[in-house]
GROMACS .gro file of C-alpha atoms in nm:
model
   98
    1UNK     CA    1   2.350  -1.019  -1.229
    2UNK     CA    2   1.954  -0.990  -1.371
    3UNK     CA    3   1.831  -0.673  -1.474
    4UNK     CA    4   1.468  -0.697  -1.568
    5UNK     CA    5   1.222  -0.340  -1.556
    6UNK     CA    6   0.852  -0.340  -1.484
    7UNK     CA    7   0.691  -0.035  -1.693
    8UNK     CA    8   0.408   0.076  -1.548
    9UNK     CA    9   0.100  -0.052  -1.769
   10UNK     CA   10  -0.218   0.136  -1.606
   11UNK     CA   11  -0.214   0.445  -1.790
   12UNK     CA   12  -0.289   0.180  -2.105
   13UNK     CA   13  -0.472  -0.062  -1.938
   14UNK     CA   14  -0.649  -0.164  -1.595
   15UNK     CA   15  -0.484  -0.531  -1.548
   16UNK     CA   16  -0.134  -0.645  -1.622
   17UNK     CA   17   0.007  -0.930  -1.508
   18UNK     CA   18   0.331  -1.106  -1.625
   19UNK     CA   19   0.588  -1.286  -1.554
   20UNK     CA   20   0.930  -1.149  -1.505
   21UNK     CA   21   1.175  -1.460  -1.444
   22UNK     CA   22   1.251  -1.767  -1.224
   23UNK     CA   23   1.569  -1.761  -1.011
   24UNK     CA   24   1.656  -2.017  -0.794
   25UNK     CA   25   1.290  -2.177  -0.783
   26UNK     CA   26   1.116  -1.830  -0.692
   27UNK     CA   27   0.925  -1.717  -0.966
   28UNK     CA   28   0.870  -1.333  -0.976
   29UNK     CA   29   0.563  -1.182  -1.111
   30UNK     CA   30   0.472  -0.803  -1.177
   31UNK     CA   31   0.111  -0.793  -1.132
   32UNK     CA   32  -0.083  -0.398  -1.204
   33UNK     CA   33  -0.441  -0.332  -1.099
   34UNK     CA   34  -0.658   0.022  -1.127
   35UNK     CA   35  -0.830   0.092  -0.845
   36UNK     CA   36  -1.113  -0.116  -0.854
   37UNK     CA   37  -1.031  -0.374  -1.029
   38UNK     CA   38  -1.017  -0.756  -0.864
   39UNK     CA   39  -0.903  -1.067  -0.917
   40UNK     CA   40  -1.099  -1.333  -0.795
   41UNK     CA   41  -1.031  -1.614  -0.566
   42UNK     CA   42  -0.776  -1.852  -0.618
   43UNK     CA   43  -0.498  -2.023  -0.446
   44UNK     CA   44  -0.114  -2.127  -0.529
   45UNK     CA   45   0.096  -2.391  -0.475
   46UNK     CA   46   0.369  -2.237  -0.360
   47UNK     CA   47   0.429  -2.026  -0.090
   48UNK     CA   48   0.400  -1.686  -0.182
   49UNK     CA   49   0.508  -1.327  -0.094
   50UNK     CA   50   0.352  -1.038  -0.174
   51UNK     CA   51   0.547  -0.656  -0.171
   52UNK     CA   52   0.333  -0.356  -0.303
   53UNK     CA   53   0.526  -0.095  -0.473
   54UNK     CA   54   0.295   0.156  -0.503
   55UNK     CA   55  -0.066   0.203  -0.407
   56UNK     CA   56  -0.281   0.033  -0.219
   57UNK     CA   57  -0.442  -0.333  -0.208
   58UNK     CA   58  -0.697  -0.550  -0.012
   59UNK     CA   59  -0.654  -0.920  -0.032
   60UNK     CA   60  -0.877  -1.150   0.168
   61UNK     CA   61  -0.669  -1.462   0.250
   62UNK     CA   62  -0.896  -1.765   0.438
   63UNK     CA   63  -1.116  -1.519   0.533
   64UNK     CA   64  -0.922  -1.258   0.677
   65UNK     CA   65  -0.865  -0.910   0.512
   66UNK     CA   66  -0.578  -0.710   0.516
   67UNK     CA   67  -0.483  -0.401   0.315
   68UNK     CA   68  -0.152  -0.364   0.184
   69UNK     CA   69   0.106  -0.093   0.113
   70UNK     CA   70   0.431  -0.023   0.087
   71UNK     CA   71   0.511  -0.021   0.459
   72UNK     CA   72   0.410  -0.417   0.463
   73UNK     CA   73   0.473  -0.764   0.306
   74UNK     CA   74   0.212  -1.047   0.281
   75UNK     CA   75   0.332  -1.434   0.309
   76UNK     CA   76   0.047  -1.647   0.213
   77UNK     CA   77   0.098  -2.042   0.290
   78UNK     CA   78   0.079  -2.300   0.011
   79UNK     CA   79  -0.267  -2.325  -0.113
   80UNK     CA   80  -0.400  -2.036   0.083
   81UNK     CA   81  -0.741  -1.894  -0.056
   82UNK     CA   82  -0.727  -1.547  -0.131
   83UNK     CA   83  -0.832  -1.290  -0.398
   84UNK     CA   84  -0.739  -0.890  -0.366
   85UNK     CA   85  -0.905  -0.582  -0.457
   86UNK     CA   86  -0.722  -0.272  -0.561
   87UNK     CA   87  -0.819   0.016  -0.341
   88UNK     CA   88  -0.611   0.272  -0.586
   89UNK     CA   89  -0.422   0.224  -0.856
   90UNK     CA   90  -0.156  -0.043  -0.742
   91UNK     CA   91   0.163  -0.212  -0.880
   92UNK     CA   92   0.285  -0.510  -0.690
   93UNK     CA   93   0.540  -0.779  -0.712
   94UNK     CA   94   0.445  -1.186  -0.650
   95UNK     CA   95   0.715  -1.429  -0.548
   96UNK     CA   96   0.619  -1.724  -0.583
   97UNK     CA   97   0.850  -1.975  -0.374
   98UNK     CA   98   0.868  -2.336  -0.454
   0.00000   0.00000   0.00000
């Protein structure tokens, strides 16, 4: 078993992003944006999964925009452009899968 907690970093700052762990080749990442805040675009390597735990996001992935809550999952394809924009304040989890 792999316990690992995520504190909730907005009330301190308006980013946070870091890495949690790798298991078997997924690496999980706890990424925290204020509303408002962006992160520009960029792509991965790796196939990647996105699940909002709370708030809500928009992420614009090879051109098309979808917003994100709890009530959906994003799977982005290797190399996929994208970049997101927190619509309020949002805490979300990144697996990256290799």
């Amino acid at each position: 078993m792999h316990f690992f907690e995520t504190p909730y970093q907005l009330p301190d700052k308006e980013k946070h992003s870091a890495k949690i762990t790798e298991v078997n080749a997924t690496q999980i990442i706890n990424i925290q944006l204020a509303a408002g805040q962006s992160i520009a675009k960029h792509h991965a390597k790796e196939n990647t999964i996105v699940i909002v735990r709370r708030g809500k996001v928009q992420f614009t992935v090879e051109g098309q925009q979808v917003v994100l809550t709890n009530e959906a999952v994003l799977a982005m394809d290797p190399l996929a452009q994208h970049d997101l924009l927190a619509i309020e304040d949002t805490d979300l989890l990144l697996l990256k899968v290799k």
